[in-house]
Tab-separated table of C-alpha atoms (C1' of nucleotides) in Angstrom:
chain	number	residue	atom	x	y	z
A	1084	MET	CA	13.770	-8.966	-19.590
A	1085	ARG	CA	14.183	-11.257	-16.650
A	1086	ILE	CA	11.543	-11.777	-13.994
A	1087	ARG	CA	11.839	-13.557	-10.693
A	1088	ILE	CA	9.064	-13.883	-8.148
A	1089	ALA	CA	10.480	-14.888	-4.806
A	1090	GLU	CA	10.738	-14.363	-1.101
A	1091	CYS	CA	13.347	-11.698	-0.577
A	1092	THR	CA	14.746	-8.984	1.626
A	1093	VAL	CA	16.233	-5.875	0.066
A	1094	ARG	CA	18.695	-3.309	1.317
A	1095	TYR	CA	19.442	-0.048	-0.462
A	1096	GLU	CA	22.433	2.062	0.462
A	1097	GLY	CA	22.796	5.225	-1.554
A	1098	ARG	CA	21.152	8.575	-1.428
A	1099	LEU	CA	19.511	7.196	1.691
A	1100	ASN	CA	19.411	3.871	3.435
A	1101	ALA	CA	16.318	1.718	3.113
A	1102	TYR	CA	15.314	-1.802	4.011
A	1103	LEU	CA	12.591	-4.197	2.933
A	1104	PRO	CA	11.727	-7.044	5.328
A	1105	SER	CA	11.135	-10.498	3.936
A	1106	ALA	CA	8.101	-10.943	1.697
A	1107	THR	CA	7.108	-12.255	-1.709
A	1108	ARG	CA	7.963	-9.757	-4.443
A	1109	LEU	CA	8.581	-9.498	-8.151
A	1110	VAL	CA	12.114	-8.598	-9.207
A	1111	MET	CA	12.454	-7.283	-12.749
A	1112	VAL	CA	15.743	-6.886	-14.628
A	1113	LYS	CA	15.401	-5.050	-17.913
A	1114	ALA	CA	17.618	-5.337	-20.955
A	1115	ASP	CA	19.464	-2.125	-20.091
A	1116	GLY	CA	20.326	-3.592	-16.685
A	1117	CYS	CA	17.978	-1.574	-14.523
A	1118	VAL	CA	16.432	-3.464	-11.618
A	1119	ALA	CA	13.051	-2.922	-9.988
A	1120	ILE	CA	11.372	-4.654	-7.057
A	1121	HIS	CA	7.598	-4.656	-7.061
A	1122	ALA	CA	5.124	-5.526	-4.333
A	1123	ASP	CA	1.661	-6.728	-5.288
A	1124	GLY	CA	-0.041	-3.395	-4.757
A	1125	GLY	CA	0.335	-0.088	-3.026
A	1126	ALA	CA	1.554	1.780	-6.065
A	1127	TYR	CA	2.382	1.349	-9.724
A	1128	LYS	CA	5.983	2.271	-8.913
A	1129	PRO	CA	8.460	-0.234	-7.513
A	1130	LEU	CA	9.280	-0.338	-3.810
A	1131	ASN	CA	12.953	-0.239	-4.614
A	1132	TRP	CA	15.020	0.035	-7.755
A	1133	MET	CA	18.357	0.760	-9.350
A	1134	ASN	CA	18.716	2.644	-12.595
A	1135	ALA	CA	20.983	1.687	-15.456
A	1136	PRO	CA	23.910	1.766	-15.811
A	1137	ASN	CA	24.926	-0.642	-13.079
A	1138	THR	CA	26.581	-3.980	-12.504
A	1139	LEU	CA	24.708	-7.027	-11.210
A	1140	THR	CA	26.687	-9.642	-9.293
A	1141	GLU	CA	24.765	-12.758	-8.437
A	1142	ASP	CA	25.181	-15.993	-6.577
A	1143	ASP	CA	22.639	-18.588	-5.489
A	1144	HIS	CA	20.700	-16.515	-3.019
A	1145	GLN	CA	21.985	-12.981	-3.295
A	1146	TRP	CA	22.143	-10.296	-5.974
A	1147	ILE	CA	24.237	-7.200	-5.524
A	1148	VAL	CA	23.638	-4.267	-7.834
A	1149	ILE	CA	26.079	-1.369	-7.783
A	1150	ASN	CA	25.989	1.749	-9.921
A	1151	PRO	CA	28.884	4.083	-10.826
A	1152	LYS	CA	27.818	6.592	-8.158
A	1153	GLY	CA	28.443	3.908	-5.528
A	1154	GLU	CA	24.789	3.338	-4.700
A	1155	LYS	CA	24.155	-0.269	-3.794
A	1156	LEU	CA	21.162	-2.591	-3.838
A	1157	ILE	CA	21.418	-5.944	-2.088
A	1158	ILE	CA	18.715	-8.545	-2.642
A	1159	ASP	CA	18.699	-11.695	-0.540
A	1160	PHE	CA	16.459	-14.424	-1.875
A	1161	GLY	CA	14.573	-17.122	-0.065
A	1162	GLU	CA	12.220	-19.437	-1.899
A	1163	ILE	CA	11.902	-18.705	-5.608
A	1164	HIS	CA	8.324	-19.171	-6.774
A	1165	PHE	CA	8.816	-18.408	-10.408
A	1166	GLU	CA	11.409	-17.256	-12.888
A	1167	THR	CA	11.536	-16.485	-16.583
A	1168	ALA	CA	13.502	-14.453	-19.087
A	1169	LEU	CA	12.712	-13.337	-22.604
A	1170	GLU	CA	13.695	-10.891	-25.286
A	1171	MET	CA	11.244	-8.138	-26.048
A	1172	GLY	CA	13.231	-5.975	-28.447
A	1173	GLU	CA	13.388	-2.223	-28.757
A	1174	ASP	CA	10.404	-0.107	-27.845
A	1175	PRO	CA	9.293	2.643	-30.229
A	1176	GLY	CA	8.502	4.799	-27.206
A	1177	LEU	CA	5.653	6.956	-26.009
A	1178	GLN	CA	4.095	9.684	-28.115
A	1179	LYS	CA	2.696	12.502	-26.009
A	1180	ASP	CA	0.383	15.291	-26.911
A	1181	GLY	CA	-1.021	18.197	-24.968
A	1182	VAL	CA	1.731	19.132	-22.554
A	1183	GLU	CA	3.034	22.560	-21.658
A	1184	LEU	CA	5.658	22.798	-24.391
A	1185	GLU	CA	3.027	22.178	-27.031
A	1186	LEU	CA	0.838	24.848	-25.473
A	1187	GLN	CA	3.756	27.283	-25.417
A	1188	ARG	CA	4.530	26.589	-29.061
A	1189	LEU	CA	0.934	27.173	-30.088
A	1190	LEU	CA	0.641	30.385	-28.100
A	1191	ALA	CA	3.990	31.676	-29.354
A	1192	GLU	CA	2.503	31.404	-32.837
A	1193	ARG	CA	-0.606	33.327	-31.832
A	1194	PRO	CA	0.352	36.154	-29.468
A	1195	GLU	CA	-2.826	37.985	-30.502
A	1196	THR	CA	-4.593	35.507	-28.197
A	1197	PHE	CA	-3.448	37.882	-25.451
A	1198	GLY	CA	-4.368	41.156	-27.104
A	1199	GLU	CA	-5.182	42.749	-30.445
A	1200	ARG	CA	-1.711	43.958	-31.430
A	1201	MET	CA	0.441	41.775	-29.181
A	1202	GLU	CA	3.788	40.789	-30.696
A	1203	LEU	CA	6.214	38.094	-29.624
A	1204	VAL	CA	9.657	39.340	-28.613
A	1205	ARG	CA	11.131	36.011	-27.474
A	1206	ARG	CA	10.269	32.580	-26.151
A	1207	GLU	CA	12.130	31.480	-23.019
A	1208	PHE	CA	13.316	35.033	-22.318
A	1209	PRO	CA	16.126	34.743	-19.748
A	1210	THR	CA	16.083	36.334	-16.280
A	1211	PRO	CA	18.573	35.767	-13.447
A	1212	ILE	CA	16.148	33.298	-11.863
A	1213	GLY	CA	15.050	31.366	-14.927
A	1214	PRO	CA	13.409	31.941	-18.293
A	1215	VAL	CA	10.016	33.576	-18.827
A	1216	ASP	CA	7.889	31.486	-21.185
A	1217	LEU	CA	7.007	34.348	-23.512
A	1218	LEU	CA	8.115	37.974	-23.604
A	1219	CYS	CA	5.837	40.107	-25.756
A	1220	ARG	CA	5.180	43.756	-26.520
A	1221	ASP	CA	1.628	45.054	-26.644
A	1222	GLY	CA	0.078	47.592	-29.030
A	1223	ASP	CA	1.318	50.473	-26.849
A	1224	GLY	CA	4.864	49.146	-26.857
A	1225	VAL	CA	4.646	47.961	-23.254
A	1226	SER	CA	6.514	44.780	-22.337
A	1227	VAL	CA	4.413	41.789	-21.294
A	1228	ALA	CA	5.744	38.686	-19.556
A	1229	ILE	CA	3.581	35.615	-20.075
A	1230	GLU	CA	3.751	32.480	-17.985
A	1231	ILE	CA	2.070	29.430	-19.461
A	1232	LYS	CA	0.872	26.416	-17.494
A	1233	ARG	CA	-1.254	23.462	-18.334
A	1234	ARG	CA	-2.978	23.836	-14.994
A	1235	GLY	CA	-2.957	27.244	-13.394
A	1236	GLU	CA	-2.161	27.103	-9.700
A	1237	ILE	CA	-0.664	29.401	-7.123
A	1238	ASP	CA	2.894	28.200	-7.755
A	1239	GLY	CA	2.730	29.493	-11.292
A	1240	VAL	CA	1.536	32.917	-10.158
A	1241	GLU	CA	4.422	33.078	-7.677
A	1242	GLN	CA	6.817	32.152	-10.438
A	1243	LEU	CA	5.516	34.880	-12.741
A	1244	THR	CA	5.638	37.383	-9.865
A	1245	ARG	CA	9.319	36.620	-9.321
A	1246	TYR	CA	10.047	37.104	-13.009
A	1247	LEU	CA	8.178	40.416	-13.006
A	1248	ASP	CA	10.153	41.593	-9.968
A	1249	PHE	CA	13.389	41.029	-11.822
A	1250	LEU	CA	12.228	42.243	-15.220
A	1251	ASN	CA	10.921	45.486	-13.737
A	1252	ARG	CA	14.394	46.251	-12.407
A	1253	ASP	CA	15.638	46.382	-15.997
A	1254	THR	CA	15.091	50.011	-16.972
A	1255	ARG	CA	15.111	49.124	-20.659
A	1256	LEU	CA	12.077	46.876	-20.155
A	1257	ALA	CA	10.152	48.403	-17.240
A	1258	PRO	CA	7.286	48.669	-16.785
A	1259	VAL	CA	6.543	45.030	-17.514
A	1260	ARG	CA	3.052	43.670	-17.009
A	1261	GLY	CA	2.195	40.015	-16.524
A	1262	ILE	CA	-0.226	37.576	-18.078
A	1263	PHE	CA	-0.900	34.144	-16.589
A	1264	ALA	CA	-2.214	31.671	-19.154
A	1265	ALA	CA	-3.427	28.130	-18.598
A	1266	GLN	CA	-6.008	25.644	-19.832
A	1267	SER	CA	-7.763	25.997	-16.523
A	1268	ILE	CA	-6.990	28.231	-13.562
A	1269	LYS	CA	-7.883	27.529	-9.939
A	1270	PRO	CA	-10.039	30.156	-8.213
A	1271	GLN	CA	-7.287	30.881	-5.687
A	1272	ALA	CA	-4.775	31.439	-8.460
A	1273	LYS	CA	-7.163	33.821	-10.232
A	1274	LEU	CA	-7.611	35.732	-6.993
A	1275	LEU	CA	-3.874	36.006	-6.454
A	1276	CYS	CA	-3.413	37.228	-10.029
A	1277	GLU	CA	-6.008	39.926	-9.562
A	1278	ASP	CA	-4.461	40.923	-6.251
A	1279	ARG	CA	-1.135	41.417	-7.993
A	1280	GLY	CA	-2.398	43.136	-11.105
A	1281	ILE	CA	-1.665	40.120	-13.262
A	1282	VAL	CA	-4.091	39.343	-16.052
A	1283	TRP	CA	-5.135	35.706	-16.244
A	1284	VAL	CA	-6.380	33.980	-19.375
A	1285	GLU	CA	-7.851	30.519	-19.761
A	1286	VAL	CA	-6.941	29.167	-23.192
A	1287	ASP	CA	-8.528	26.281	-25.017
A	1288	TYR	CA	-5.995	23.761	-26.267
A	1289	ASP	CA	-8.294	22.230	-28.848
A	1290	ASP	CA	-9.241	25.662	-30.234
A	1291	LEU	CA	-5.576	26.595	-30.548
A	1292	LYS	CA	-4.786	23.291	-32.161
A	1293	GLY	CA	-7.710	23.695	-34.514
A	1294	THR	CA	-6.570	27.171	-35.484
A	1295	ASP	CA	-3.099	25.795	-35.906
A	1296	SER	CA	-4.382	23.095	-38.239
A	1297	ASP	CA	-6.400	25.666	-40.186
A	1298	VAL	CA	-3.281	27.751	-40.636
A	1299	MET	CA	-1.454	24.661	-41.810
A	1300	LYS	CA	-4.158	23.918	-44.335
A	1301	LEU	CA	-3.764	27.359	-45.920
A	1302	PHE	CA	-0.233	26.488	-46.984
B	1416	MET	CA	-0.472	-10.101	-9.312
B	1417	ARG	CA	-1.122	-10.846	-12.929
B	1418	ILE	CA	1.509	-10.593	-15.623
B	1419	ARG	CA	1.087	-10.724	-19.375
B	1420	ILE	CA	3.867	-10.372	-21.902
B	1421	ALA	CA	2.438	-9.641	-25.313
B	1422	GLU	CA	2.411	-7.555	-28.446
B	1423	CYS	CA	0.274	-4.552	-27.713
B	1424	THR	CA	-0.613	-0.986	-28.523
B	1425	VAL	CA	-1.672	1.357	-25.745
B	1426	ARG	CA	-3.650	4.551	-25.745
B	1427	TYR	CA	-3.998	6.842	-22.755
B	1428	GLU	CA	-6.633	9.553	-22.670
B	1429	GLY	CA	-6.655	11.637	-19.544
B	1430	ARG	CA	-4.553	14.482	-18.321
B	1431	LEU	CA	-2.923	14.263	-21.724
B	1432	ASN	CA	-3.220	11.962	-24.695
B	1433	ALA	CA	-0.485	9.443	-25.326
B	1434	TYR	CA	0.016	6.512	-27.647
B	1435	LEU	CA	2.297	3.499	-27.749
B	1436	PRO	CA	2.814	1.849	-31.147
B	1437	SER	CA	2.812	-1.920	-31.367
B	1438	ALA	CA	5.664	-3.727	-29.597
B	1439	THR	CA	6.290	-6.488	-27.094
B	1440	ARG	CA	5.697	-5.290	-23.547
B	1441	LEU	CA	4.983	-6.534	-20.057
B	1442	VAL	CA	1.597	-5.647	-18.604
B	1443	MET	CA	1.323	-5.908	-14.840
B	1444	VAL	CA	-1.922	-5.840	-12.859
B	1445	LYS	CA	-1.423	-5.643	-9.132
B	1446	ALA	CA	-3.757	-6.851	-6.411
B	1447	ASP	CA	-5.048	-3.323	-5.791
B	1448	GLY	CA	-6.043	-3.068	-9.449
B	1449	CYS	CA	-3.331	-0.710	-10.657
B	1450	VAL	CA	-1.997	-1.417	-14.125
B	1451	ALA	CA	1.496	-0.770	-15.468
B	1452	ILE	CA	2.996	-1.319	-18.913
B	1453	HIS	CA	6.731	-1.895	-19.030
B	1454	ALA	CA	9.137	-1.885	-21.956
B	1455	ASP	CA	12.326	-3.908	-21.712
B	1456	GLY	CA	14.533	-0.969	-20.836
B	1457	GLY	CA	14.725	2.784	-20.914
B	1458	ALA	CA	13.662	3.295	-17.318
B	1459	TYR	CA	12.606	1.459	-14.216
B	1460	LYS	CA	9.257	3.229	-14.434
B	1461	PRO	CA	6.476	1.992	-16.693
B	1462	LEU	CA	5.812	3.594	-20.054
B	1463	ASN	CA	2.201	3.930	-19.165
B	1464	TRP	CA	0.054	3.082	-16.186
B	1465	MET	CA	-3.216	3.567	-14.369
B	1466	ASN	CA	-3.395	3.986	-10.634
B	1467	ALA	CA	-5.882	2.285	-8.363
B	1468	PRO	CA	-8.777	2.632	-7.936
B	1469	ASN	CA	-10.016	1.812	-11.405
B	1470	THR	CA	-12.123	-0.678	-13.304
B	1471	LEU	CA	-10.673	-3.139	-15.799
B	1472	THR	CA	-12.937	-4.365	-18.572
B	1473	GLU	CA	-11.464	-7.092	-20.723
B	1474	ASP	CA	-12.289	-9.121	-23.757
B	1475	ASP	CA	-10.117	-11.367	-25.919
B	1476	HIS	CA	-7.797	-8.776	-27.337
B	1477	GLN	CA	-8.553	-5.530	-25.552
B	1478	TRP	CA	-8.415	-4.247	-21.997
B	1479	ILE	CA	-9.999	-0.969	-21.042
B	1480	VAL	CA	-9.064	0.582	-17.725
B	1481	ILE	CA	-11.053	3.569	-16.488
B	1482	ASN	CA	-10.592	5.464	-13.245
B	1483	PRO	CA	-13.170	7.574	-11.384
B	1484	LYS	CA	-11.711	10.786	-12.812
B	1485	GLY	CA	-12.579	9.562	-16.290
B	1486	GLU	CA	-9.033	8.882	-17.386
B	1487	LYS	CA	-8.837	5.932	-19.719
B	1488	LEU	CA	-6.208	3.400	-20.702
B	1489	ILE	CA	-6.884	1.168	-23.696
B	1490	ILE	CA	-4.634	-1.805	-24.353
B	1491	ASP	CA	-5.015	-3.725	-27.601
B	1492	PHE	CA	-3.269	-7.071	-27.599
B	1493	GLY	CA	-1.744	-9.018	-30.456
B	1494	GLU	CA	0.166	-12.214	-29.838
B	1495	ILE	CA	0.422	-13.170	-26.176
B	1496	HIS	CA	3.844	-14.643	-25.411
B	1497	PHE	CA	3.333	-15.409	-21.788
B	1498	GLU	CA	0.861	-15.038	-18.970
B	1499	THR	CA	0.721	-15.883	-15.296
B	1500	ALA	CA	-0.996	-14.838	-12.102
B	1501	LEU	CA	-0.177	-15.456	-8.483
B	1502	GLU	CA	-0.860	-14.271	-4.971
B	1503	MET	CA	1.974	-12.513	-3.200
B	1504	GLY	CA	0.269	-11.289	-0.048
B	1505	GLU	CA	0.681	-8.060	1.851
B	1506	ASP	CA	3.990	-6.244	1.820
B	1507	PRO	CA	5.453	-4.968	5.097
B	1508	GLY	CA	6.666	-1.865	3.260
B	1509	LEU	CA	9.853	0.126	3.008
B	1510	GLN	CA	11.803	1.432	5.976
B	1511	LYS	CA	13.734	4.621	5.206
B	1512	ASP	CA	16.497	6.517	6.906
B	1513	GLY	CA	18.290	9.724	6.035
B	1514	VAL	CA	15.539	11.936	4.708
B	1515	GLU	CA	14.578	15.473	5.674
B	1516	LEU	CA	13.168	14.556	9.068
B	1517	GLU	CA	16.491	12.997	10.046
B	1518	LEU	CA	18.319	16.170	9.024
B	1519	GLN	CA	15.901	18.245	11.079
B	1520	ARG	CA	16.472	16.072	14.117
B	1521	LEU	CA	20.244	16.372	13.820
B	1522	LEU	CA	20.145	20.139	13.371
B	1523	ALA	CA	17.694	20.584	16.247
B	1524	GLU	CA	20.368	18.992	18.437
B	1525	ARG	CA	23.058	21.382	17.181
B	1526	PRO	CA	21.570	24.874	16.748
B	1527	GLU	CA	25.074	26.309	17.130
B	1528	THR	CA	25.543	25.170	13.515
B	1529	PHE	CA	23.705	28.386	12.690
B	1530	GLY	CA	25.529	30.745	15.033
B	1531	GLU	CA	27.701	30.848	18.129
B	1532	ARG	CA	25.014	31.326	20.754
B	1533	MET	CA	21.965	30.095	18.851
B	1534	GLU	CA	19.372	28.319	20.998
B	1535	LEU	CA	16.478	26.122	19.967
B	1536	VAL	CA	13.059	27.422	20.986
B	1537	ARG	CA	10.953	24.760	19.272
B	1538	ARG	CA	10.880	22.256	16.444
B	1539	GLU	CA	7.868	22.394	14.135
B	1540	PHE	CA	6.847	25.799	15.464
B	1541	PRO	CA	3.253	26.360	14.306
B	1542	THR	CA	2.094	29.187	12.040
B	1543	PRO	CA	-1.330	29.598	10.414
B	1544	ILE	CA	0.089	28.219	7.159
B	1545	GLY	CA	2.046	25.315	8.559
B	1546	PRO	CA	4.907	24.621	10.928
B	1547	VAL	CA	8.374	26.182	10.668
B	1548	ASP	CA	11.044	23.477	10.933
B	1549	LEU	CA	13.008	25.205	13.701
B	1550	LEU	CA	12.381	28.357	15.689
B	1551	CYS	CA	15.505	29.587	17.449
B	1552	ARG	CA	16.777	32.647	19.306
B	1553	ASP	CA	20.209	34.051	18.554
B	1554	GLY	CA	22.784	35.507	20.980
B	1555	ASP	CA	21.074	38.901	20.821
B	1556	GLY	CA	17.696	37.400	21.681
B	1557	VAL	CA	16.384	37.839	18.134
B	1558	SER	CA	14.006	35.183	16.800
B	1559	VAL	CA	15.255	33.072	13.910
B	1560	ALA	CA	13.065	30.871	11.716
B	1561	ILE	CA	14.961	28.045	10.051
B	1562	GLU	CA	13.702	26.069	7.093
B	1563	ILE	CA	15.516	22.810	6.432
B	1564	LYS	CA	15.623	20.981	3.122
B	1565	ARG	CA	17.657	18.131	1.850
B	1566	ARG	CA	18.089	20.054	-1.393
B	1567	GLY	CA	17.650	23.794	-1.330
B	1568	GLU	CA	15.548	25.117	-4.193
B	1569	ILE	CA	13.413	28.134	-4.864
B	1570	ASP	CA	10.243	26.524	-3.540
B	1571	GLY	CA	11.816	26.226	-0.116
B	1572	VAL	CA	12.769	29.904	-0.068
B	1573	GLU	CA	9.194	30.818	-0.954
B	1574	GLN	CA	7.957	28.620	1.849
B	1575	LEU	CA	10.276	30.244	4.392
B	1576	THR	CA	9.291	33.694	3.115
B	1577	ARG	CA	5.632	32.920	3.746
B	1578	TYR	CA	6.435	31.739	7.279
B	1579	LEU	CA	8.458	34.888	7.949
B	1580	ASP	CA	5.575	37.049	6.726
B	1581	PHE	CA	3.303	35.482	9.306
B	1582	LEU	CA	5.804	35.305	12.149
B	1583	ASN	CA	6.677	38.968	11.722
B	1584	ARG	CA	3.033	39.891	12.278
B	1585	ASP	CA	3.315	38.454	15.781
B	1586	THR	CA	4.493	41.412	17.859
B	1587	ARG	CA	5.844	39.095	20.544
B	1588	LEU	CA	8.243	37.527	18.048
B	1589	ALA	CA	9.022	40.284	15.518
B	1590	PRO	CA	11.503	40.949	14.133
B	1591	VAL	CA	12.143	37.401	12.945
B	1592	ARG	CA	15.027	36.690	10.620
B	1593	GLY	CA	15.269	33.655	8.382
B	1594	ILE	CA	17.868	30.986	7.735
B	1595	PHE	CA	17.601	28.558	4.854
B	1596	ALA	CA	19.545	25.346	5.482
B	1597	ALA	CA	20.107	22.445	3.111
B	1598	GLN	CA	22.722	19.880	2.150
B	1599	SER	CA	23.115	21.750	-1.103
B	1600	ILE	CA	21.502	24.941	-2.326
B	1601	LYS	CA	20.908	25.885	-5.940
B	1602	PRO	CA	22.485	29.165	-7.088
B	1603	GLN	CA	19.117	30.684	-7.919
B	1604	ALA	CA	17.792	29.792	-4.490
B	1605	LYS	CA	20.856	31.454	-2.942
B	1606	LEU	CA	20.205	34.533	-5.075
B	1607	LEU	CA	16.590	34.687	-3.968
B	1608	CYS	CA	17.636	34.280	-0.324
B	1609	GLU	CA	20.098	37.128	-0.584
B	1610	ASP	CA	17.531	39.257	-2.369
B	1611	ARG	CA	15.161	38.745	0.556
B	1612	GLY	CA	17.678	39.096	3.365
B	1613	ILE	CA	17.531	35.410	4.220
B	1614	VAL	CA	20.779	33.758	5.300
B	1615	TRP	CA	21.489	30.453	3.598
B	1616	VAL	CA	23.643	27.669	5.019
B	1617	GLU	CA	24.826	24.469	3.389
B	1618	VAL	CA	25.137	21.696	5.982
B	1619	ASP	CA	26.937	18.362	5.717
B	1620	TYR	CA	24.774	15.396	6.674
B	1621	ASP	CA	27.665	13.027	7.285
B	1622	ASP	CA	29.454	15.580	9.494
B	1623	LEU	CA	26.295	16.061	11.515
B	1624	LYS	CA	25.758	12.335	11.754
B	1625	GLY	CA	29.387	11.848	12.752
B	1626	THR	CA	29.072	14.468	15.449
B	1627	ASP	CA	25.849	12.861	16.502
B	1628	SER	CA	27.550	9.469	16.806
B	1629	ASP	CA	30.399	11.056	18.763
B	1630	VAL	CA	27.896	12.566	21.152
B	1631	MET	CA	26.221	9.180	21.461
B	1632	LYS	CA	29.518	7.521	22.250
B	1633	LEU	CA	30.111	9.906	25.166
B	1634	PHE	CA	27.085	8.530	26.962
C	758	DA	C1'	-12.305	15.601	0.001
C	759	DG	C1'	-8.951	19.318	-0.600
C	760	DT	C1'	-4.298	21.253	0.289
C	761	DT	C1'	0.481	21.227	1.173
C	762	DC	C1'	4.913	19.391	0.726
C	763	DC	C1'	8.546	15.648	0.288
C	764	DA	C1'	10.949	12.580	-3.162
C	765	DT	C1'	16.535	7.533	-3.878
C	766	DG	C1'	11.606	11.974	-7.264
C	767	DT	C1'	12.479	11.196	-12.860
C	768	DC	C1'	12.874	13.408	-17.238
C	769	DG	C1'	14.307	16.554	-20.763
C	770	DC	C1'	16.328	20.789	-22.433
C	771	DG	C1'	19.717	24.298	-22.719
C	772	DG	C1'	24.215	26.357	-21.419
D	1296	DC	C1'	28.165	17.633	-17.038
D	1297	DC	C1'	25.320	21.115	-14.228
D	1298	DG	C1'	21.311	23.965	-13.650
D	1299	DC	C1'	16.672	24.532	-14.028
D	1300	DG	C1'	11.715	23.590	-14.592
D	1301	DA	C1'	7.845	20.260	-15.949
D	1302	DC	C1'	5.633	16.029	-14.723
D	1303	DG	C1'	-0.474	12.060	-16.420
D	1304	DT	C1'	4.524	14.070	-11.253
D	1305	DG	C1'	3.170	10.136	-7.023
D	1306	DG	C1'	2.343	9.702	-2.233
D	1307	DA	C1'	1.739	10.964	2.616
D	1308	DA	C1'	0.300	13.824	6.186
D	1309	DC	C1'	-2.728	17.019	7.813
D	1310	DT	C1'	-7.165	20.115	7.718
DNA sequence: AGTTCCATGTCGCGG
DNA sequence: CCGCGACGTGGAACT
């Protein structure tokens, strides 16, 4: 990684055009070649950047970064306050836990969370406008489309409604009822569910995970 | 801004839990207090971060960053390879050009893009749930609500649908038809448009800009 | 403070 | 590679 702190102006020409007037900033070049220009505040993200892969052409007071798509970043330097470079090696990467996919996996294993004799038909069941998280069949043989979110908001209810519209046009499936599941659901989203005859369920991630672990222990 | 390059492990506990095994990384603390942890590659964005406002508690080999929402970032340091701090001052900020607003301006000048005798009634026409980008009237005197996006996706169609719902309740305007305009429109968004009787149009920004420049040149 | 919506979104998965 | 949806989305504008 290479770091330069300097007066600079920056011009970006690509998906849009953007310009940074002269100021002191930190310019970071990572080992993979990506470039980021940080101000001292305002946001954790850089003001301007260029992703790898790209080519960096430099002379005394100007760097030009161009990527294969033809996007261009031009950095003009004034006074350089500081510069260093050092090897940091590979990063093992971030381990995440508790996102939607995990929730979907756990719930796919325990469809009875949604009803006594609920059975999973398919995860990511395809519709013309995208896949439904879970398609199940309840004890009476009725199809149930389940949309899972980490946080239940109106968007998610809209999404499930669209899926239901399409699924209910399929005579082999119809009628299909909907269940909206999330770790927590906003009052407005609950209201919209009720208005549309969609059942909402708040599920506890830690409970599910605990149950999951218990199941694991049995084997 | 303060920069430390060091061996570290990082734990984030907040909206999810995440963990970074030991490796050499750059830790950046900006003047507003936000913290970012960068690996030497992979992406221009940090692996982990904490937005301002927050409080940083530090001792010899551990920093704990907590924000008002109770999210927590814990950085345990091993060997410190490098450290510096310096003032960079305020940043004048980024000037942008070519985003949605620009597109709206260009299209407002050329309503005939959407039909032979289309006329602009108003930009940002207000509804109870927010302004419609363009309200026009076609050659037959029928009202047309136009939603403009840079990239046309399902969300935008939903948005236009909500506007149309409201506009059609206004007896002075009804019936109002909808046009969904974007530089490119996703197939599923097209499908949803067609399903709802909304006309979609893909517009070329450079063409519009060219035409715009031509118009400018005439005067 | 809460809500809505844009973004050079970025990222990852599946066809 | 494209299409699609999630994201600790972030961030700004407006109520």
